[in-house]
mmCIF file of C-alpha atoms in Angstrom:
data_model
loop_
_atom_site.group_PDB
_atom_site.id
_atom_site.type_symbol
_atom_site.label_atom_id
_atom_site.label_comp_id
_atom_site.label_asym_id
_atom_site.label_seq_id
_atom_site.Cartn_x
_atom_site.Cartn_y
_atom_site.Cartn_z
ATOM 1 C CA UNK A 299 87.871 123.980 92.247
ATOM 2 C CA UNK A 300 89.195 127.518 92.243
ATOM 3 C CA UNK A 301 91.264 126.874 95.331
ATOM 4 C CA UNK A 302 93.167 123.931 93.760
ATOM 5 C CA UNK A 303 93.890 126.033 90.901
ATOM 6 C CA UNK A 304 94.581 129.293 92.608
ATOM 7 C CA UNK A 305 97.398 127.919 94.864
ATOM 8 C CA UNK A 306 100.895 129.438 94.717
ATOM 9 C CA UNK A 307 101.826 126.673 92.145
ATOM 10 C CA UNK A 308 99.103 124.542 90.340
ATOM 11 C CA UNK A 309 98.678 122.677 87.026
ATOM 12 C CA UNK A 310 97.599 124.902 84.153
ATOM 13 C CA UNK A 311 97.919 122.146 81.234
ATOM 14 C CA UNK A 312 99.986 119.389 79.837
ATOM 15 C CA UNK A 313 101.401 118.705 76.436
ATOM 16 C CA UNK A 314 101.791 115.053 74.941
ATOM 17 C CA UNK A 315 103.718 114.230 71.957
ATOM 18 C CA UNK A 316 101.584 111.335 70.070
ATOM 19 C CA UNK A 317 101.876 109.492 66.763
ATOM 20 C CA UNK A 318 98.658 109.874 65.653
ATOM 21 C CA UNK A 319 96.807 112.880 66.663
ATOM 22 C CA UNK A 320 93.353 112.248 65.560
ATOM 23 C CA UNK A 321 93.269 108.965 67.422
ATOM 24 C CA UNK A 322 94.643 110.179 70.526
ATOM 25 C CA UNK A 323 92.401 113.543 70.446
ATOM 26 C CA UNK A 324 89.368 111.647 69.397
ATOM 27 C CA UNK A 325 90.022 109.323 72.643
ATOM 28 C CA UNK A 326 90.203 112.491 74.783
ATOM 29 C CA UNK A 327 87.080 114.123 73.392
ATOM 30 C CA UNK A 328 84.802 110.803 73.317
ATOM 31 C CA UNK A 329 86.086 109.178 76.465
ATOM 32 C CA UNK A 330 87.475 111.856 78.888
ATOM 33 C CA UNK A 331 84.685 114.314 77.737
ATOM 34 C CA UNK A 332 86.922 117.117 76.907
ATOM 35 C CA UNK A 333 86.176 119.686 74.169
ATOM 36 C CA UNK A 334 88.323 120.240 71.111
ATOM 37 C CA UNK A 335 88.793 124.005 71.396
ATOM 38 C CA UNK A 336 91.128 124.625 68.581
ATOM 39 C CA UNK A 337 93.492 122.614 66.280
ATOM 40 C CA UNK A 338 94.994 122.077 63.033
ATOM 41 C CA UNK A 339 96.840 119.076 60.976
ATOM 42 C CA UNK A 340 99.456 118.896 63.893
ATOM 43 C CA UNK A 341 98.347 120.272 67.102
ATOM 44 C CA UNK A 342 95.101 119.935 69.173
ATOM 45 C CA UNK A 343 94.044 122.217 72.118
ATOM 46 C CA UNK A 344 91.614 120.444 74.159
ATOM 47 C CA UNK A 345 89.444 121.586 77.383
ATOM 48 C CA UNK A 346 86.525 122.207 79.424
ATOM 49 C CA UNK A 347 84.607 125.809 79.490
ATOM 50 C CA UNK A 348 87.031 127.558 76.906
ATOM 51 C CA UNK A 349 89.898 126.446 79.542
ATOM 52 C CA UNK A 350 92.961 124.498 77.757
ATOM 53 C CA UNK A 351 93.846 121.678 79.910
ATOM 54 C CA UNK A 352 95.504 119.306 76.991
ATOM 55 C CA UNK A 353 97.546 120.045 74.292
ATOM 56 C CA UNK A 354 98.425 117.511 71.806
ATOM 57 C CA UNK A 355 101.199 117.650 69.365
ATOM 58 C CA UNK A 356 101.820 114.883 66.431
ATOM 59 C CA UNK A 357 105.003 113.445 65.598
ATOM 60 C CA UNK A 358 104.767 110.633 63.360
ATOM 61 C CA UNK A 359 108.508 109.742 63.786
ATOM 62 C CA UNK A 360 108.739 110.166 67.327
ATOM 63 C CA UNK A 361 109.908 106.843 69.112
ATOM 64 C CA UNK A 362 107.183 105.503 71.109
ATOM 65 C CA UNK A 363 107.899 106.118 74.816
ATOM 66 C CA UNK A 364 108.056 102.825 77.132
ATOM 67 C CA UNK A 365 106.337 102.550 80.842
ATOM 68 C CA UNK A 366 109.497 101.795 82.121
ATOM 69 C CA UNK A 367 110.866 105.082 81.605
ATOM 70 C CA UNK A 368 111.013 108.181 83.458
ATOM 71 C CA UNK A 369 107.785 110.512 82.187
ATOM 72 C CA UNK A 370 104.255 110.740 82.840
ATOM 73 C CA UNK A 371 102.509 108.020 85.111
ATOM 74 C CA UNK A 372 98.963 110.063 84.660
ATOM 75 C CA UNK A 373 97.227 113.358 84.063
ATOM 76 C CA UNK A 374 94.578 113.586 86.321
ATOM 77 C CA UNK A 375 91.326 115.510 85.545
ATOM 78 C CA UNK A 376 89.638 116.780 88.738
ATOM 79 C CA UNK A 377 85.845 117.042 88.271
ATOM 80 C CA UNK A 378 83.774 119.597 90.302
ATOM 81 C CA UNK A 379 81.873 117.214 92.323
ATOM 82 C CA UNK A 380 81.198 113.708 93.112
ATOM 83 C CA UNK A 381 78.047 113.545 90.946
ATOM 84 C CA UNK A 382 79.919 114.220 87.802
ATOM 85 C CA UNK A 383 82.125 111.378 88.616
ATOM 86 C CA UNK A 384 79.353 109.066 89.234
ATOM 87 C CA UNK A 385 77.786 110.265 85.503
ATOM 88 C CA UNK A 386 81.186 109.683 84.140
ATOM 89 C CA UNK A 387 81.069 106.027 85.695
ATOM 90 C CA UNK A 388 77.988 105.371 84.477
ATOM 91 C CA UNK A 389 78.875 106.153 80.779
ATOM 92 C CA UNK A 390 81.842 104.273 81.271
ATOM 93 C CA UNK A 391 79.822 101.062 82.028
ATOM 94 C CA UNK A 392 77.446 101.634 79.569
ATOM 95 C CA UNK A 393 79.838 102.406 76.820
ATOM 96 C CA UNK A 394 82.081 99.480 77.736
ATOM 97 C CA UNK A 395 85.011 101.694 78.389
ATOM 98 C CA UNK A 396 88.306 99.823 79.384
ATOM 99 C CA UNK A 397 89.700 100.980 82.853
ATOM 100 C CA UNK A 398 93.022 99.984 84.559
ATOM 101 C CA UNK A 399 91.766 100.521 88.240
ATOM 102 C CA UNK A 400 89.346 102.308 90.444
ATOM 103 C CA UNK A 401 90.232 103.565 94.131
ATOM 104 C CA UNK A 402 89.347 105.392 97.040
ATOM 105 C CA UNK A 403 92.428 107.523 98.458
ATOM 106 C CA UNK A 404 90.467 108.883 101.405
ATOM 107 C CA UNK A 405 91.070 112.385 99.965
ATOM 108 C CA UNK A 406 89.568 111.671 96.668
ATOM 109 C CA UNK A 407 87.899 109.152 94.523
ATOM 110 C CA UNK A 408 89.406 108.058 91.065
ATOM 111 C CA UNK A 409 89.201 105.762 88.177
ATOM 112 C CA UNK A 410 92.222 105.203 85.876
ATOM 113 C CA UNK A 411 92.844 104.426 82.201
ATOM 114 C CA UNK A 412 95.231 104.855 79.341
ATOM 115 C CA UNK A 413 94.794 106.540 76.030
ATOM 116 C CA UNK A 414 95.349 104.840 72.857
ATOM 117 C CA UNK A 415 99.113 105.647 73.179
ATOM 118 C CA UNK A 416 99.563 104.470 76.852
ATOM 119 C CA UNK A 417 99.377 107.798 78.480
ATOM 120 C CA UNK A 418 98.023 107.285 81.948
ATOM 121 C CA UNK A 419 94.713 109.039 82.862
ATOM 122 C CA UNK A 420 92.984 109.608 86.219
ATOM 123 C CA UNK A 421 89.670 110.942 86.419
ATOM 124 C CA UNK A 422 88.759 112.186 89.964
ATOM 125 C CA UNK A 423 86.939 114.013 92.580
ATOM 126 C CA UNK A 424 87.791 115.370 95.690
ATOM 127 C CA UNK A 425 86.314 114.941 99.062
ATOM 128 C CA UNK A 426 85.728 118.222 101.102
ATOM 129 C CA UNK A 427 88.759 119.154 102.408
ATOM 130 C CA UNK A 428 87.213 119.424 105.975
ATOM 131 C CA UNK A 429 87.263 115.432 106.102
ATOM 132 C CA UNK A 430 91.276 115.284 105.069
ATOM 133 C CA UNK A 431 93.207 113.972 108.006
ATOM 134 C CA UNK A 432 96.886 115.983 108.454
ATOM 135 C CA UNK A 433 99.373 115.316 111.068
ATOM 136 C CA UNK A 434 102.634 116.760 111.224
ATOM 137 C CA UNK A 435 102.376 118.284 107.809
ATOM 138 C CA UNK A 436 101.265 115.176 106.165
ATOM 139 C CA UNK A 437 97.931 114.092 104.926
ATOM 140 C CA UNK A 438 96.476 110.745 105.194
ATOM 141 C CA UNK A 439 96.154 108.949 101.887
ATOM 142 C CA UNK A 440 95.835 105.266 101.076
ATOM 143 C CA UNK A 441 94.369 102.980 98.201
ATOM 144 C CA UNK A 442 91.177 101.252 98.929
ATOM 145 C CA UNK A 443 88.572 99.722 97.012
ATOM 146 C CA UNK A 444 85.979 102.628 95.193
ATOM 147 C CA UNK A 445 82.385 102.349 96.651
ATOM 148 C CA UNK A 446 81.091 101.860 93.076
ATOM 149 C CA UNK A 447 77.783 101.721 93.659
ATOM 150 C CA UNK A 448 77.866 104.477 96.000
ATOM 151 C CA UNK A 449 79.448 106.551 93.462
ATOM 152 C CA UNK A 450 76.889 105.423 90.620
ATOM 153 C CA UNK A 451 73.897 106.612 93.030
ATOM 154 C CA UNK A 452 75.517 110.024 93.472
ATOM 155 C CA UNK A 453 74.884 110.867 89.744
ATOM 156 C CA UNK A 454 71.999 113.509 89.270
ATOM 157 C CA UNK A 455 72.079 113.214 85.331
ATOM 158 C CA UNK A 456 73.765 111.792 82.315
ATOM 159 C CA UNK A 457 77.243 112.763 81.428
ATOM 160 C CA UNK A 458 77.507 115.304 79.055
ATOM 161 C CA UNK A 459 81.343 115.676 78.643
ATOM 162 C CA UNK A 460 83.597 117.359 81.015
ATOM 163 C CA UNK A 461 81.836 120.260 83.015
ATOM 164 C CA UNK A 462 82.730 123.897 83.406
ATOM 165 C CA UNK A 463 85.157 123.807 86.047
ATOM 166 C CA UNK A 464 86.745 120.730 85.313
ATOM 167 C CA UNK A 465 90.769 121.095 85.693
ATOM 168 C CA UNK A 466 93.931 119.072 85.717
ATOM 169 C CA UNK A 467 94.304 118.700 89.450
ATOM 170 C CA UNK A 468 97.548 117.241 89.452
ATOM 171 C CA UNK A 469 100.194 115.259 87.452
ATOM 172 C CA UNK A 470 101.793 111.979 88.528
ATOM 173 C CA UNK A 471 105.362 111.258 87.257
ATOM 174 C CA UNK A 472 107.704 108.451 86.937
ATOM 175 C CA UNK A 473 111.176 109.197 88.163
ATOM 176 C CA UNK A 474 114.227 107.287 88.654
ATOM 177 C CA UNK A 475 114.704 108.425 92.327
ATOM 178 C CA UNK A 476 112.794 109.514 94.928
ATOM 179 C CA UNK A 477 115.412 111.539 96.944
ATOM 180 C CA UNK A 478 116.011 113.329 94.116
ATOM 181 C CA UNK A 479 112.738 114.033 93.169
ATOM 182 C CA UNK A 480 111.863 115.272 96.375
ATOM 183 C CA UNK A 481 115.005 117.825 96.200
ATOM 184 C CA UNK A 482 114.033 119.140 93.014
ATOM 185 C CA UNK A 483 110.218 119.755 93.407
ATOM 186 C CA UNK A 484 110.610 121.072 96.962
ATOM 187 C CA UNK A 485 113.972 123.047 97.027
ATOM 188 C CA UNK A 486 114.027 124.397 93.503
ATOM 189 C CA UNK A 487 110.519 124.647 92.950
ATOM 190 C CA UNK A 488 109.024 125.457 96.220
ATOM 191 C CA UNK A 489 106.553 122.627 96.612
ATOM 192 C CA UNK A 490 105.874 120.986 100.103
ATOM 193 C CA UNK A 491 105.839 117.235 100.782
ATOM 194 C CA UNK A 492 102.240 116.402 101.648
ATOM 195 C CA UNK A 493 102.567 112.507 101.736
ATOM 196 C CA UNK A 494 104.748 109.568 101.340
ATOM 197 C CA UNK A 495 103.975 105.994 100.011
ATOM 198 C CA UNK A 496 106.508 103.351 99.568
ATOM 199 C CA UNK A 497 108.322 104.318 96.377
ATOM 200 C CA UNK A 498 106.401 107.679 96.079
ATOM 201 C CA UNK A 499 106.235 111.324 97.418
ATOM 202 C CA UNK A 500 103.423 113.897 96.715
ATOM 203 C CA UNK A 501 103.805 117.206 96.687
ATOM 204 C CA UNK A 502 101.519 120.696 96.829
ATOM 205 C CA UNK A 503 101.369 124.114 97.648
ATOM 206 C CA UNK A 504 98.364 125.741 99.385
ATOM 207 C CA UNK A 505 97.596 123.166 101.349
ATOM 208 C CA UNK A 506 96.221 120.889 98.349
ATOM 209 C CA UNK A 507 96.908 116.872 98.568
ATOM 210 C CA UNK A 508 99.248 117.035 95.725
ATOM 211 C CA UNK A 509 99.646 118.932 92.615
ATOM 212 C CA UNK A 510 102.706 116.575 91.758
ATOM 213 C CA UNK A 511 103.492 113.211 92.694
ATOM 214 C CA UNK A 512 106.658 111.163 91.588
ATOM 215 C CA UNK A 513 106.987 107.193 91.947
ATOM 216 C CA UNK A 514 109.838 104.568 91.062
ATOM 217 C CA UNK A 515 107.218 102.047 90.684
ATOM 218 C CA UNK A 516 108.346 101.129 87.055
ATOM 219 C CA UNK A 517 111.087 103.232 86.561
ATOM 220 C CA UNK A 518 113.201 102.943 89.504
ATOM 221 C CA UNK A 519 117.073 104.116 88.451
ATOM 222 C CA UNK A 520 115.551 105.370 85.114
ATOM 223 C CA UNK A 521 118.079 108.122 83.458
ATOM 224 C CA UNK A 522 117.057 111.121 82.024
ATOM 225 C CA UNK A 523 114.402 110.715 79.020
ATOM 226 C CA UNK A 524 115.860 110.035 75.478
ATOM 227 C CA UNK A 525 114.053 112.651 73.332
ATOM 228 C CA UNK A 526 112.334 112.829 70.866
ATOM 229 C CA UNK A 527 109.973 110.624 72.019
ATOM 230 C CA UNK A 528 105.943 110.260 72.730
ATOM 231 C CA UNK A 529 104.658 111.053 76.092
ATOM 232 C CA UNK A 530 105.140 114.004 78.319
ATOM 233 C CA UNK A 531 106.403 117.106 76.361
ATOM 234 C CA UNK A 532 105.789 119.692 79.108
ATOM 235 C CA UNK A 533 103.841 120.725 81.972
ATOM 236 C CA UNK A 534 102.502 124.242 82.326
ATOM 237 C CA UNK A 535 102.115 125.625 85.704
ATOM 238 C CA UNK A 536 100.249 128.594 86.867
ATOM 239 C CA UNK A 537 102.124 130.581 89.630
ATOM 240 C CA UNK A 538 101.162 133.860 91.521
ATOM 241 C CA UNK A 539 104.165 136.751 91.304
ATOM 242 C CA UNK A 540 105.761 135.254 94.643
ATOM 243 C CA UNK A 541 106.147 131.867 93.479
ATOM 244 C CA UNK A 542 107.463 133.104 90.026
ATOM 245 C CA UNK A 543 110.214 135.367 91.861
ATOM 246 C CA UNK A 544 111.252 132.316 94.026
ATOM 247 C CA UNK A 545 112.236 130.607 90.629
ATOM 248 C CA UNK A 546 113.382 133.733 88.797
ATOM 249 C CA UNK A 547 115.184 134.175 86.314
ATOM 250 C CA UNK A 548 114.229 130.670 85.115
ATOM 251 C CA UNK A 549 110.451 130.188 83.862
ATOM 252 C CA UNK A 550 111.259 127.193 82.008
ATOM 253 C CA UNK A 551 113.099 124.162 83.752
ATOM 254 C CA UNK A 552 113.890 120.897 83.632
ATOM 255 C CA UNK A 553 113.599 118.199 86.161
ATOM 256 C CA UNK A 554 116.245 115.668 86.750
ATOM 257 C CA UNK A 555 114.858 113.203 84.136
ATOM 258 C CA UNK A 556 114.109 115.881 81.421
ATOM 259 C CA UNK A 557 110.719 116.821 82.041
ATOM 260 C CA UNK A 558 110.026 120.124 80.921
ATOM 261 C CA UNK A 559 108.265 122.699 83.393
ATOM 262 C CA UNK A 560 107.246 125.722 82.073
ATOM 263 C CA UNK A 561 105.706 128.861 84.431
ATOM 264 C CA UNK A 562 103.261 131.190 83.653
ATOM 265 C CA UNK A 563 101.532 134.043 85.764
ATOM 266 C CA UNK A 564 98.117 132.846 87.441
ATOM 267 C CA UNK A 565 95.786 135.303 86.365
ATOM 268 C CA UNK A 566 92.712 133.785 88.028
#
């Protein structure tokens, strides 16, 4: 997965504000398989292989985010290979873990769920880049039924938690307007447009299918977010020095809906 995380701009980690830290943290540990790396009474840092992927901050007084607002659609955890996703799927069946969907996107295979406070989650694995189909700078992605039988057959062992090499492959956002989102993420941050769905656009650097996605499926016309609320607090992106120079002097930005993006130097 190093080529994903070492792109000029890639996702480092996501910060969520939650009302009940212990409940939400336990979900990401028990269901997603993240490890509690450090924490105290108000914050937990979760990850895989000593790499922080998710930062949870508790605010019991925060207003509960509405799924009709701008904000997080899902945080997508990318597993190293298909066998890992197959093992996770088998455990989900055995433990009767509730999922909200499962799809084949041609470039990837994905399973969707929600944490106890309604934050969307995707657990996925990529198909080899050699199998992706590009035309005129855009990659072919679609939504088809997941081959669950084939996925389960790919597992070579039992699920034992998110393996080393798991990363946040992409973050999918709810926004109020696609044209405005494209202008910000392409012109301001330097991403390339890689795909369009009806009501959605996908962006990446380094030839990945997408590091950021935006859609208006639940949030068309949504204004800037009213904070404080639960849900997305910050997306931390790792950037090469060249990418940082393009964005300078700002290393913390707000997108048009108030989603905070912090840029840090990619040290890997």
